[in-house]
mmCIF file of C-alpha atoms in Angstrom:
data_model
loop_
_atom_site.group_PDB
_atom_site.id
_atom_site.type_symbol
_atom_site.label_atom_id
_atom_site.label_comp_id
_atom_site.label_asym_id
_atom_site.label_seq_id
_atom_site.Cartn_x
_atom_site.Cartn_y
_atom_site.Cartn_z
ATOM 1 C CA MET O 1 -11.739 5.626 -129.922
ATOM 2 C CA THR O 2 -11.270 3.194 -132.659
ATOM 3 C CA SER O 3 -10.692 3.325 -136.136
ATOM 4 C CA THR O 4 -14.355 3.012 -137.306
ATOM 5 C CA HIS O 5 -14.816 6.358 -135.955
ATOM 6 C CA ALA O 6 -11.893 8.035 -137.812
ATOM 7 C CA ALA O 7 -14.618 9.270 -140.513
ATOM 8 C CA SER O 8 -16.443 11.610 -137.861
ATOM 9 C CA ARG O 9 -13.229 13.134 -136.612
ATOM 10 C CA THR O 10 -12.796 16.792 -137.809
ATOM 11 C CA PRO O 11 -9.444 18.036 -139.391
ATOM 12 C CA GLN O 12 -8.382 19.707 -135.891
ATOM 13 C CA GLN O 13 -8.808 16.922 -133.981
ATOM 14 C CA ASP O 14 -6.654 14.917 -136.721
ATOM 15 C CA ARG O 15 -3.954 17.763 -136.404
ATOM 16 C CA SER O 16 -4.130 17.349 -132.256
ATOM 17 C CA ARG O 17 -3.689 13.685 -132.216
ATOM 18 C CA ALA O 18 -0.982 14.044 -134.863
ATOM 19 C CA THR O 19 0.939 16.608 -132.367
ATOM 20 C CA ARG O 20 0.207 14.196 -129.515
ATOM 21 C CA ARG O 21 2.002 11.452 -131.470
ATOM 22 C CA ARG O 22 4.930 13.583 -132.511
ATOM 23 C CA LEU O 23 5.503 14.585 -128.651
ATOM 24 C CA LEU O 24 5.265 11.020 -127.243
ATOM 25 C CA GLU O 25 7.771 9.787 -129.900
ATOM 26 C CA ALA O 26 10.058 12.783 -129.420
ATOM 27 C CA ALA O 27 9.876 12.162 -125.889
ATOM 28 C CA VAL O 28 10.944 8.686 -126.059
ATOM 29 C CA GLU O 29 13.799 9.718 -128.409
ATOM 30 C CA CYS O 30 15.200 12.400 -125.757
ATOM 31 C CA LEU O 31 15.200 10.115 -122.808
ATOM 32 C CA ALA O 32 17.156 7.435 -124.712
ATOM 33 C CA GLU O 33 19.676 9.932 -125.947
ATOM 34 C CA LEU O 34 19.897 12.705 -123.353
ATOM 35 C CA GLY O 35 18.769 11.067 -120.178
ATOM 36 C CA TRP O 36 16.040 12.492 -117.654
ATOM 37 C CA ASN O 37 18.198 15.464 -116.941
ATOM 38 C CA GLY O 38 18.330 16.488 -120.347
ATOM 39 C CA SER O 39 14.979 15.975 -121.367
ATOM 40 C CA THR O 40 12.834 19.129 -120.666
ATOM 41 C CA VAL O 41 9.579 19.821 -122.401
ATOM 42 C CA ALA O 42 11.168 22.303 -124.362
ATOM 43 C CA VAL O 43 13.801 19.968 -125.854
ATOM 44 C CA VAL O 44 10.894 17.541 -126.669
ATOM 45 C CA ALA O 45 8.674 20.043 -128.471
ATOM 46 C CA GLU O 46 11.537 21.600 -130.297
ATOM 47 C CA ARG O 47 12.342 18.086 -131.634
ATOM 48 C CA ALA O 48 8.728 17.367 -132.413
ATOM 49 C CA GLY O 49 8.535 20.719 -134.221
ATOM 50 C CA VAL O 50 5.705 21.934 -132.007
ATOM 51 C CA THR O 51 5.634 25.141 -129.919
ATOM 52 C CA ARG O 52 6.074 24.677 -125.962
ATOM 53 C CA GLY O 53 2.778 25.976 -125.345
ATOM 54 C CA ALA O 54 1.229 23.421 -127.652
ATOM 55 C CA ALA O 55 3.281 20.740 -125.698
ATOM 56 C CA GLN O 56 2.070 22.000 -122.514
ATOM 57 C CA HIS O 57 -1.490 21.748 -124.007
ATOM 58 C CA HIS O 58 -1.212 18.364 -124.612
ATOM 59 C CA PHE O 59 0.961 17.374 -121.278
ATOM 60 C CA PRO O 60 0.616 19.933 -118.705
ATOM 61 C CA THR O 61 3.745 18.780 -116.717
ATOM 62 C CA ARG O 62 6.957 17.065 -117.476
ATOM 63 C CA GLU O 63 6.157 13.715 -115.499
ATOM 64 C CA ASP O 64 2.664 13.599 -117.684
ATOM 65 C CA LEU O 65 4.626 13.719 -120.909
ATOM 66 C CA PHE O 66 7.426 11.145 -120.215
ATOM 67 C CA THR O 67 5.271 8.725 -118.297
ATOM 68 C CA ALA O 68 2.604 8.852 -121.384
ATOM 69 C CA ALA O 69 5.450 8.469 -123.476
ATOM 70 C CA VAL O 70 6.839 5.590 -122.569
ATOM 71 C CA GLU O 71 3.483 3.945 -122.101
ATOM 72 C CA HIS O 72 2.563 4.857 -125.691
ATOM 73 C CA VAL O 73 5.530 3.593 -127.276
ATOM 74 C CA ALA O 74 5.456 -0.020 -125.336
ATOM 75 C CA ALA O 75 1.894 -0.237 -126.634
ATOM 76 C CA GLU O 76 2.840 0.540 -130.127
ATOM 77 C CA ARG O 77 6.014 -1.717 -129.978
ATOM 78 C CA LEU O 78 3.909 -4.664 -128.735
ATOM 79 C CA ALA O 79 1.185 -4.035 -131.439
ATOM 80 C CA ALA O 80 4.233 -4.072 -134.094
ATOM 81 C CA VAL O 81 5.181 -7.367 -132.496
ATOM 82 C CA ARG O 82 1.811 -8.795 -132.703
ATOM 83 C CA ALA O 83 1.487 -7.640 -136.189
ATOM 84 C CA HIS O 84 4.484 -9.465 -137.332
ATOM 85 C CA ALA O 85 3.724 -12.900 -135.381
ATOM 86 C CA ASP O 86 2.693 -14.636 -138.575
ATOM 87 C CA GLY O 87 6.429 -14.534 -139.509
ATOM 88 C CA LEU O 88 7.700 -16.602 -136.476
ATOM 89 C CA PRO O 89 8.510 -20.376 -137.014
ATOM 90 C CA ALA O 90 5.048 -22.240 -136.128
ATOM 91 C CA ALA O 91 6.239 -24.064 -133.144
ATOM 92 C CA GLY O 92 8.926 -26.180 -131.498
ATOM 93 C CA PRO O 93 12.728 -25.009 -130.720
ATOM 94 C CA ALA O 94 12.914 -22.679 -133.498
ATOM 95 C CA ARG O 95 9.629 -20.839 -132.398
ATOM 96 C CA THR O 96 11.062 -20.689 -129.046
ATOM 97 C CA GLU O 97 14.250 -19.209 -129.847
ATOM 98 C CA ALA O 98 12.623 -16.618 -132.350
ATOM 99 C CA VAL O 99 10.225 -15.238 -129.458
ATOM 100 C CA VAL O 100 13.001 -14.991 -127.026
ATOM 101 C CA GLU O 101 15.237 -12.864 -129.424
ATOM 102 C CA MET O 102 11.970 -10.911 -130.162
ATOM 103 C CA ILE O 103 11.653 -10.420 -126.446
ATOM 104 C CA VAL O 104 15.416 -9.513 -126.158
ATOM 105 C CA ARG O 105 15.272 -7.115 -128.746
ATOM 106 C CA LEU O 106 12.703 -5.071 -127.239
ATOM 107 C CA TYR O 107 14.868 -4.927 -123.931
ATOM 108 C CA THR O 108 18.019 -3.800 -126.029
ATOM 109 C CA GLY O 109 16.360 -1.145 -127.924
ATOM 110 C CA PRO O 110 15.650 2.902 -127.609
ATOM 111 C CA LEU O 111 12.763 2.066 -125.527
ATOM 112 C CA PHE O 112 14.243 0.016 -122.759
ATOM 113 C CA ARG O 113 16.937 2.860 -122.769
ATOM 114 C CA ALA O 114 14.333 5.607 -122.295
ATOM 115 C CA ALA O 115 12.673 3.426 -119.594
ATOM 116 C CA LEU O 116 15.366 2.868 -117.619
ATOM 117 C CA HIS O 117 16.413 6.671 -117.425
ATOM 118 C CA LEU O 118 12.561 7.017 -116.252
ATOM 119 C CA TRP O 119 12.980 4.152 -113.518
ATOM 120 C CA VAL O 120 16.356 5.391 -112.219
ATOM 121 C CA ALA O 121 15.167 8.996 -112.170
ATOM 122 C CA ALA O 122 11.859 7.568 -110.154
ATOM 123 C CA ALA O 123 14.093 6.127 -108.006
ATOM 124 C CA THR O 124 14.945 9.745 -106.273
ATOM 125 C CA GLU O 125 11.976 11.653 -107.322
ATOM 126 C CA ALA O 126 8.833 11.246 -105.259
ATOM 127 C CA THR O 127 6.871 13.076 -108.124
ATOM 128 C CA LEU O 128 7.667 10.374 -110.460
ATOM 129 C CA ARG O 129 7.855 7.367 -108.406
ATOM 130 C CA GLU O 130 4.108 6.355 -108.238
ATOM 131 C CA ARG O 131 3.022 6.887 -111.577
ATOM 132 C CA ILE O 132 6.460 4.975 -112.845
ATOM 133 C CA VAL O 133 5.115 1.984 -110.645
ATOM 134 C CA THR O 134 1.968 1.769 -112.252
ATOM 135 C CA LEU O 135 3.504 2.067 -115.514
ATOM 136 C CA GLU O 136 5.956 -0.459 -114.916
ATOM 137 C CA ASN O 137 3.137 -2.767 -113.161
ATOM 138 C CA HIS O 138 1.189 -2.339 -116.381
ATOM 139 C CA VAL O 139 3.885 -2.684 -119.175
ATOM 140 C CA GLY O 140 5.558 -5.529 -117.212
ATOM 141 C CA ARG O 141 1.967 -7.417 -117.289
ATOM 142 C CA GLU O 142 1.348 -6.776 -120.919
ATOM 143 C CA ALA O 143 4.918 -7.987 -121.518
ATOM 144 C CA HIS O 144 4.232 -11.257 -119.664
ATOM 145 C CA ARG O 145 0.806 -11.968 -121.359
ATOM 146 C CA ALA O 146 2.312 -11.452 -124.793
ATOM 147 C CA ALA O 147 5.154 -13.779 -123.860
ATOM 148 C CA VAL O 148 3.094 -16.385 -122.667
ATOM 149 C CA GLU O 149 0.947 -16.090 -125.969
ATOM 150 C CA PHE O 150 3.889 -16.426 -128.339
ATOM 151 C CA LEU O 151 5.563 -19.033 -126.526
ATOM 152 C CA GLY O 152 2.224 -21.150 -126.149
ATOM 153 C CA ALA O 153 3.302 -21.709 -122.394
ATOM 154 C CA ASP O 154 0.619 -23.454 -120.410
ATOM 155 C CA GLU O 155 1.088 -21.671 -116.865
ATOM 156 C CA ALA O 156 -0.862 -24.241 -115.220
ATOM 157 C CA THR O 157 2.218 -26.425 -115.611
ATOM 158 C CA PRO O 158 4.465 -26.114 -112.192
ATOM 159 C CA GLY O 159 7.570 -23.858 -112.960
ATOM 160 C CA VAL O 160 6.322 -22.706 -116.371
ATOM 161 C CA ARG O 161 5.033 -19.139 -114.999
ATOM 162 C CA GLU O 162 8.480 -18.743 -113.241
ATOM 163 C CA THR O 163 10.581 -19.464 -116.209
ATOM 164 C CA VAL O 164 8.411 -17.316 -118.386
ATOM 165 C CA GLN O 165 8.972 -14.604 -115.833
ATOM 166 C CA ALA O 166 12.915 -15.235 -115.257
ATOM 167 C CA THR O 167 13.291 -14.759 -119.361
ATOM 168 C CA LEU O 168 11.854 -11.358 -119.029
ATOM 169 C CA ASP O 169 14.140 -10.562 -116.308
ATOM 170 C CA LEU O 170 17.067 -11.827 -118.369
ATOM 171 C CA ALA O 171 15.952 -9.655 -120.987
ATOM 172 C CA ARG O 172 16.192 -6.611 -118.737
ATOM 173 C CA GLY O 173 19.296 -8.035 -117.316
ATOM 174 C CA LEU O 174 20.596 -8.288 -120.980
ATOM 175 C CA GLY O 175 19.343 -4.707 -121.764
ATOM 176 C CA LEU O 176 21.115 -3.083 -118.895
ATOM 177 C CA ALA O 177 24.275 -4.983 -119.660
ATOM 178 C CA ASN O 178 23.741 -3.219 -123.335
ATOM 179 C CA LEU O 179 23.806 0.217 -121.906
ATOM 180 C CA LEU O 180 27.335 1.544 -122.399
ATOM 181 C CA THR O 181 28.782 -0.997 -124.693
ATOM 182 C CA ASP O 182 27.259 -3.220 -127.529
ATOM 183 C CA ASP O 183 26.987 -6.402 -126.011
ATOM 184 C CA ALA O 184 25.193 -8.190 -128.839
ATOM 185 C CA PRO O 185 28.179 -11.061 -129.614
ATOM 186 C CA ARG O 186 28.132 -12.074 -125.771
ATOM 187 C CA ARG O 187 24.256 -11.772 -125.851
ATOM 188 C CA LYS O 188 23.799 -14.026 -128.966
ATOM 189 C CA GLY O 189 25.104 -17.386 -126.929
ATOM 190 C CA ILE O 190 23.335 -16.590 -123.907
ATOM 191 C CA VAL O 191 19.747 -16.388 -125.762
ATOM 192 C CA GLN O 192 20.494 -19.597 -127.720
ATOM 193 C CA HIS O 193 21.219 -21.328 -124.479
ATOM 194 C CA TRP O 194 18.480 -19.782 -122.776
ATOM 195 C CA SER O 195 15.952 -20.709 -125.338
ATOM 196 C CA SER O 196 16.790 -24.372 -125.383
ATOM 197 C CA LEU O 197 16.536 -24.420 -121.546
ATOM 198 C CA LEU O 198 13.165 -22.809 -121.825
ATOM 199 C CA GLU O 199 11.877 -24.911 -124.478
ATOM 200 C CA SER O 200 12.631 -28.029 -122.133
ATOM 201 C CA VAL O 201 10.529 -26.331 -119.389
ATOM 202 C CA LEU O 202 7.399 -25.553 -121.924
ATOM 203 C CA HIS O 203 7.590 -28.820 -124.025
ATOM 204 C CA PRO O 204 9.561 -31.782 -122.083
ATOM 205 C CA THR O 205 10.382 -34.495 -123.936
ATOM 206 C CA GLY O 206 8.778 -37.669 -122.595
ATOM 207 C CA MET S 1 50.171 -3.187 -99.027
ATOM 208 C CA THR S 2 48.743 -6.416 -97.570
ATOM 209 C CA SER S 3 48.366 -6.676 -93.497
ATOM 210 C CA THR S 4 51.767 -8.046 -93.026
ATOM 211 C CA HIS S 5 53.013 -4.461 -93.695
ATOM 212 C CA ALA S 6 50.351 -2.840 -91.030
ATOM 213 C CA ALA S 7 53.261 -2.866 -88.633
ATOM 214 C CA SER S 8 55.460 -0.365 -90.882
ATOM 215 C CA ARG S 9 52.820 1.824 -91.386
ATOM 216 C CA THR S 10 52.744 5.242 -89.445
ATOM 217 C CA PRO S 11 49.648 6.804 -87.615
ATOM 218 C CA GLN S 12 49.189 9.579 -89.988
ATOM 219 C CA GLN S 13 48.966 6.556 -92.870
ATOM 220 C CA ASP S 14 46.577 4.686 -90.733
ATOM 221 C CA ARG S 15 44.551 7.776 -90.534
ATOM 222 C CA SER S 16 44.593 8.717 -94.176
ATOM 223 C CA ARG S 17 43.678 5.057 -95.016
ATOM 224 C CA ALA S 18 40.693 5.313 -92.881
ATOM 225 C CA THR S 19 39.714 8.189 -94.095
ATOM 226 C CA ARG S 20 39.634 7.093 -97.610
ATOM 227 C CA ARG S 21 37.619 4.099 -96.787
ATOM 228 C CA ARG S 22 34.996 6.173 -94.985
ATOM 229 C CA LEU S 23 34.717 8.647 -98.114
ATOM 230 C CA LEU S 24 34.393 5.365 -100.207
ATOM 231 C CA GLU S 25 31.528 3.547 -98.271
ATOM 232 C CA ALA S 26 29.611 7.369 -97.800
ATOM 233 C CA ALA S 27 30.046 7.612 -101.422
ATOM 234 C CA VAL S 28 28.270 4.323 -102.386
ATOM 235 C CA GLU S 29 25.482 5.125 -99.585
ATOM 236 C CA CYS S 30 25.063 8.653 -101.186
ATOM 237 C CA LEU S 31 24.690 7.203 -104.769
ATOM 238 C CA ALA S 32 22.138 4.331 -103.701
ATOM 239 C CA GLU S 33 19.836 6.765 -101.625
ATOM 240 C CA LEU S 34 20.343 10.151 -103.577
ATOM 241 C CA GLY S 35 21.221 8.938 -107.429
ATOM 242 C CA TRP S 36 24.014 10.595 -109.202
ATOM 243 C CA ASN S 37 22.499 14.233 -109.126
ATOM 244 C CA GLY S 38 22.135 14.250 -105.505
ATOM 245 C CA SER S 39 25.695 12.930 -104.952
ATOM 246 C CA THR S 40 28.454 15.611 -104.703
ATOM 247 C CA VAL S 41 31.902 15.473 -103.043
ATOM 248 C CA ALA S 42 30.647 17.801 -100.646
ATOM 249 C CA VAL S 43 27.617 15.943 -99.636
ATOM 250 C CA VAL S 44 29.870 12.659 -99.291
ATOM 251 C CA ALA S 45 32.384 14.542 -97.429
ATOM 252 C CA GLU S 46 29.823 15.608 -94.972
ATOM 253 C CA ARG S 47 28.256 12.061 -94.345
ATOM 254 C CA ALA S 48 31.997 10.796 -94.108
ATOM 255 C CA GLY S 49 32.779 13.245 -91.334
ATOM 256 C CA VAL S 50 35.596 14.799 -93.362
ATOM 257 C CA THR S 51 36.365 18.224 -94.722
ATOM 258 C CA ARG S 52 35.613 18.828 -98.260
ATOM 259 C CA GLY S 53 39.559 19.734 -98.662
ATOM 260 C CA ALA S 54 40.338 15.969 -97.118
ATOM 261 C CA ALA S 55 37.861 14.453 -99.602
ATOM 262 C CA GLN S 56 39.657 16.262 -102.705
ATOM 263 C CA HIS S 57 42.978 15.463 -101.594
ATOM 264 C CA HIS S 58 42.196 11.684 -101.881
ATOM 265 C CA PHE S 59 40.024 11.754 -104.948
ATOM 266 C CA PRO S 60 40.588 15.090 -106.972
ATOM 267 C CA THR S 61 37.299 14.806 -109.175
ATOM 268 C CA ARG S 62 33.800 13.640 -108.416
ATOM 269 C CA GLU S 63 34.486 10.597 -111.076
ATOM 270 C CA ASP S 64 37.231 9.433 -109.255
ATOM 271 C CA LEU S 65 35.849 9.221 -105.889
ATOM 272 C CA PHE S 66 32.273 7.756 -107.434
ATOM 273 C CA THR S 67 34.161 5.038 -109.636
ATOM 274 C CA ALA S 68 36.609 4.186 -106.959
ATOM 275 C CA ALA S 69 33.922 3.918 -104.503
ATOM 276 C CA VAL S 70 31.815 1.294 -106.603
ATOM 277 C CA GLU S 71 35.259 -0.564 -107.290
ATOM 278 C CA HIS S 72 35.881 -0.614 -103.481
ATOM 279 C CA VAL S 73 32.637 -1.992 -102.368
ATOM 280 C CA ALA S 74 32.417 -4.575 -105.045
ATOM 281 C CA ALA S 75 35.659 -6.101 -104.285
ATOM 282 C CA GLU S 76 34.529 -5.793 -100.327
ATOM 283 C CA ARG S 77 31.460 -7.452 -101.016
ATOM 284 C CA LEU S 78 33.114 -10.191 -103.187
ATOM 285 C CA ALA S 79 35.733 -10.602 -100.104
ATOM 286 C CA ALA S 80 33.053 -11.109 -97.696
ATOM 287 C CA VAL S 81 31.365 -13.705 -99.860
ATOM 288 C CA ARG S 82 34.611 -15.595 -100.068
ATOM 289 C CA ALA S 83 35.096 -15.274 -96.475
ATOM 290 C CA HIS S 84 31.661 -16.827 -95.661
ATOM 291 C CA ALA S 85 31.664 -19.621 -98.473
ATOM 292 C CA ASP S 86 32.449 -22.061 -95.753
ATOM 293 C CA GLY S 87 28.567 -21.777 -94.686
ATOM 294 C CA LEU S 88 27.402 -22.974 -97.965
ATOM 295 C CA PRO S 89 25.904 -26.469 -98.740
ATOM 296 C CA ALA S 90 28.610 -28.701 -99.779
ATOM 297 C CA ALA S 91 27.524 -29.461 -102.975
ATOM 298 C CA GLY S 92 24.279 -30.593 -105.190
ATOM 299 C CA PRO S 93 21.215 -28.849 -105.938
ATOM 300 C CA ALA S 94 21.188 -27.270 -102.239
ATOM 301 C CA ARG S 95 24.445 -25.475 -102.897
ATOM 302 C CA THR S 96 23.366 -24.577 -106.419
ATOM 303 C CA GLU S 97 20.449 -22.651 -104.932
ATOM 304 C CA ALA S 98 22.530 -21.284 -102.059
ATOM 305 C CA VAL S 99 24.875 -19.747 -104.403
ATOM 306 C CA VAL S 100 22.066 -18.366 -107.222
ATOM 307 C CA GLU S 101 20.481 -16.864 -103.956
ATOM 308 C CA MET S 102 23.987 -15.163 -102.743
ATOM 309 C CA ILE S 103 24.430 -13.832 -106.260
ATOM 310 C CA VAL S 104 20.920 -12.441 -106.471
ATOM 311 C CA ARG S 105 21.253 -10.772 -103.035
ATOM 312 C CA LEU S 106 24.407 -8.907 -104.283
ATOM 313 C CA TYR S 107 22.389 -7.513 -107.049
ATOM 314 C CA THR S 108 19.471 -6.474 -105.321
ATOM 315 C CA GLY S 109 21.185 -4.594 -102.381
ATOM 316 C CA PRO S 110 22.542 -0.985 -102.114
ATOM 317 C CA LEU S 111 25.767 -1.882 -104.128
ATOM 318 C CA PHE S 112 23.794 -2.717 -107.005
ATOM 319 C CA ARG S 113 21.517 0.403 -106.567
ATOM 320 C CA ALA S 114 24.643 2.706 -106.597
ATOM 321 C CA ALA S 115 26.103 1.139 -109.536
ATOM 322 C CA LEU S 116 23.018 1.534 -111.411
ATOM 323 C CA HIS S 117 22.939 5.307 -110.961
ATOM 324 C CA LEU S 118 26.456 5.512 -112.010
ATOM 325 C CA TRP S 119 25.680 3.129 -115.006
ATOM 326 C CA VAL S 120 22.965 5.325 -116.223
ATOM 327 C CA ALA S 121 24.819 8.740 -115.572
ATOM 328 C CA ALA S 122 27.648 7.501 -117.965
ATOM 329 C CA ALA S 123 25.386 6.829 -120.725
ATOM 330 C CA THR S 124 24.899 10.758 -121.381
ATOM 331 C CA GLU S 125 28.027 11.848 -119.289
ATOM 332 C CA ALA S 126 31.268 11.456 -121.640
ATOM 333 C CA THR S 127 33.370 12.174 -118.699
ATOM 334 C CA LEU S 128 32.236 9.437 -116.640
ATOM 335 C CA ARG S 129 31.544 6.628 -119.589
ATOM 336 C CA GLU S 130 34.905 5.337 -120.486
ATOM 337 C CA ARG S 131 36.044 4.655 -116.944
ATOM 338 C CA ILE S 132 32.749 2.938 -115.882
ATOM 339 C CA VAL S 133 32.835 0.474 -118.845
ATOM 340 C CA THR S 134 36.514 -0.316 -117.444
ATOM 341 C CA LEU S 135 35.141 -0.688 -113.980
ATOM 342 C CA GLU S 136 32.146 -2.773 -115.501
ATOM 343 C CA ASN S 137 34.612 -4.795 -117.167
ATOM 344 C CA HIS S 138 36.576 -5.584 -114.264
ATOM 345 C CA VAL S 139 33.695 -6.083 -111.887
ATOM 346 C CA GLY S 140 31.773 -8.451 -114.166
ATOM 347 C CA ARG S 141 34.922 -10.534 -114.828
ATOM 348 C CA GLU S 142 35.356 -10.908 -111.079
ATOM 349 C CA ALA S 143 31.672 -11.788 -110.496
ATOM 350 C CA HIS S 144 31.946 -14.329 -113.210
ATOM 351 C CA ARG S 145 34.719 -15.943 -111.777
ATOM 352 C CA ALA S 146 33.442 -16.022 -108.281
ATOM 353 C CA ALA S 147 30.209 -17.779 -109.661
ATOM 354 C CA VAL S 148 31.884 -20.421 -111.694
ATOM 355 C CA GLU S 149 34.346 -21.131 -108.417
ATOM 356 C CA PHE S 150 31.124 -21.346 -106.057
ATOM 357 C CA LEU S 151 28.898 -23.211 -108.377
ATOM 358 C CA GLY S 152 31.902 -25.743 -109.011
ATOM 359 C CA ALA S 153 31.010 -25.208 -112.922
ATOM 360 C CA ASP S 154 32.953 -26.710 -115.674
ATOM 361 C CA GLU S 155 33.054 -24.381 -118.486
ATOM 362 C CA ALA S 156 34.612 -26.878 -121.041
ATOM 363 C CA THR S 157 31.054 -28.305 -121.210
ATOM 364 C CA PRO S 158 29.364 -26.790 -123.887
ATOM 365 C CA GLY S 159 26.630 -24.365 -122.696
ATOM 366 C CA VAL S 160 27.844 -24.164 -119.184
ATOM 367 C CA ARG S 161 29.580 -20.935 -119.817
ATOM 368 C CA GLU S 162 26.567 -19.414 -121.184
ATOM 369 C CA THR S 163 24.433 -20.389 -118.391
ATOM 370 C CA VAL S 164 26.575 -19.165 -115.638
ATOM 371 C CA GLN S 165 26.614 -15.639 -117.676
ATOM 372 C CA ALA S 166 22.673 -15.828 -117.911
ATOM 373 C CA THR S 167 22.543 -16.444 -114.035
ATOM 374 C CA LEU S 168 24.467 -12.978 -113.617
ATOM 375 C CA ASP S 169 22.390 -11.520 -116.539
ATOM 376 C CA LEU S 170 19.046 -12.777 -114.788
ATOM 377 C CA ALA S 171 20.516 -11.225 -111.432
ATOM 378 C CA ARG S 172 20.854 -8.030 -112.971
ATOM 379 C CA GLY S 173 17.512 -8.009 -114.302
ATOM 380 C CA LEU S 174 15.981 -8.809 -110.760
ATOM 381 C CA GLY S 175 18.019 -6.242 -109.262
ATOM 382 C CA LEU S 176 16.260 -3.537 -111.629
ATOM 383 C CA ALA S 177 12.998 -5.158 -110.955
ATOM 384 C CA ASN S 178 13.547 -4.191 -107.283
ATOM 385 C CA LEU S 179 14.667 -0.361 -107.919
ATOM 386 C CA LEU S 180 10.994 1.126 -106.974
ATOM 387 C CA THR S 181 9.173 -1.499 -105.380
ATOM 388 C CA ASP S 182 10.069 -4.827 -103.080
ATOM 389 C CA ASP S 183 10.108 -7.548 -105.608
ATOM 390 C CA ALA S 184 11.104 -9.885 -102.824
ATOM 391 C CA PRO S 185 8.225 -12.502 -103.226
ATOM 392 C CA ARG S 186 8.055 -12.523 -106.924
ATOM 393 C CA ARG S 187 12.003 -13.174 -107.125
ATOM 394 C CA LYS S 188 11.640 -16.011 -104.466
ATOM 395 C CA GLY S 189 10.005 -18.454 -107.069
ATOM 396 C CA ILE S 190 12.055 -17.459 -110.073
ATOM 397 C CA VAL S 191 15.305 -18.046 -107.929
ATOM 398 C CA GLN S 192 14.004 -21.475 -107.050
ATOM 399 C CA HIS S 193 12.901 -22.416 -110.417
ATOM 400 C CA TRP S 194 16.192 -21.118 -112.147
ATOM 401 C CA SER S 195 18.311 -22.968 -109.625
ATOM 402 C CA SER S 196 17.061 -26.205 -110.300
ATOM 403 C CA LEU S 197 17.337 -25.459 -114.163
ATOM 404 C CA LEU S 198 21.075 -24.434 -113.622
ATOM 405 C CA GLU S 199 21.721 -27.306 -111.599
ATOM 406 C CA SER S 200 20.496 -29.427 -114.529
ATOM 407 C CA VAL S 201 22.893 -28.072 -116.762
ATOM 408 C CA LEU S 202 25.841 -28.074 -114.247
ATOM 409 C CA HIS S 203 25.395 -31.790 -113.070
ATOM 410 C CA PRO S 204 23.229 -33.442 -115.463
ATOM 411 C CA THR S 205 21.932 -36.572 -114.089
ATOM 412 C CA GLY S 206 23.003 -39.463 -116.545
#
């Protein structure tokens, strides 16, 4: 499944993989723009430029498609963040602030908006609920792990784990505050102050 | 409109007022349990034990009913919080933690759940959007004012305003994390640690 096997894939397998990816990306776009009600398999297939039959070949149910889509795009965003981690300041308060900004950016973009529509739909739809809980646990764990790594947080220090978790919860709250209006100006000051508090917990000056 | 005028109201006015209140409370319960799709005026009227015609007399449109409901219940909850403020510890870290717990309780209960369904519906429904933005601004301002008052926060001190706002954003994020699963055990540690950080910003020890 890794790229070293690419040479052994047939052109048909490559096309199938590309179709799958287009469907997943279109599904997240649809969710973010149209919400759960407006996001049918047919709408996604049309946006991805594939037939509805092809979409259903890849994802037998609507729930399969959208759960896989949020999982796929979350993994892609996290990979992109890792790929650009060299660009972060090396250490200290500037790095902490840059990492908090990066986390908050993930939670205020279209991926979060898509996930939010899915979570809220899952609150009242039994067919979605269990798989979204599993998805949320998985994505939440990965986000926490990445935050710990980028912040250089030592979770053995009392209070550090909770403060890193609080940073992700704050980002989620800021994402929600950004749903209906552009909250960027207000958010800026909060992110700055939060970062300096977080820095004081991560690296207390003696 | 205050209680001193109660004596001048007719029995019919009292009944109308009671009906209105039952509709508003039923509307928030419906939203929290059934989401926006499941919450029609007919469903709310039935739960409130009034005819659909009576419901439409008080609230001509579905948007009127649900916007008024979230506003009414938010005002009631805030009034209840104010009424019980005597029970809070007088000052210091214990008061700060009790106030944070109180705020987080507001954002993890049925009122937040109802508001969340309304916000998310407003993201894709133009008829809701503008009024929900107005409602959110108003409720957000009131919540901020109450938090400042109960925390005894001096907003003239640099960073205090942002930290109080971050507390409300964190509470919103914790509310979202509590949507599909009971997040109380994890939340407990976060609330404790955040309270002590907040206390250090509000009342730095010299």
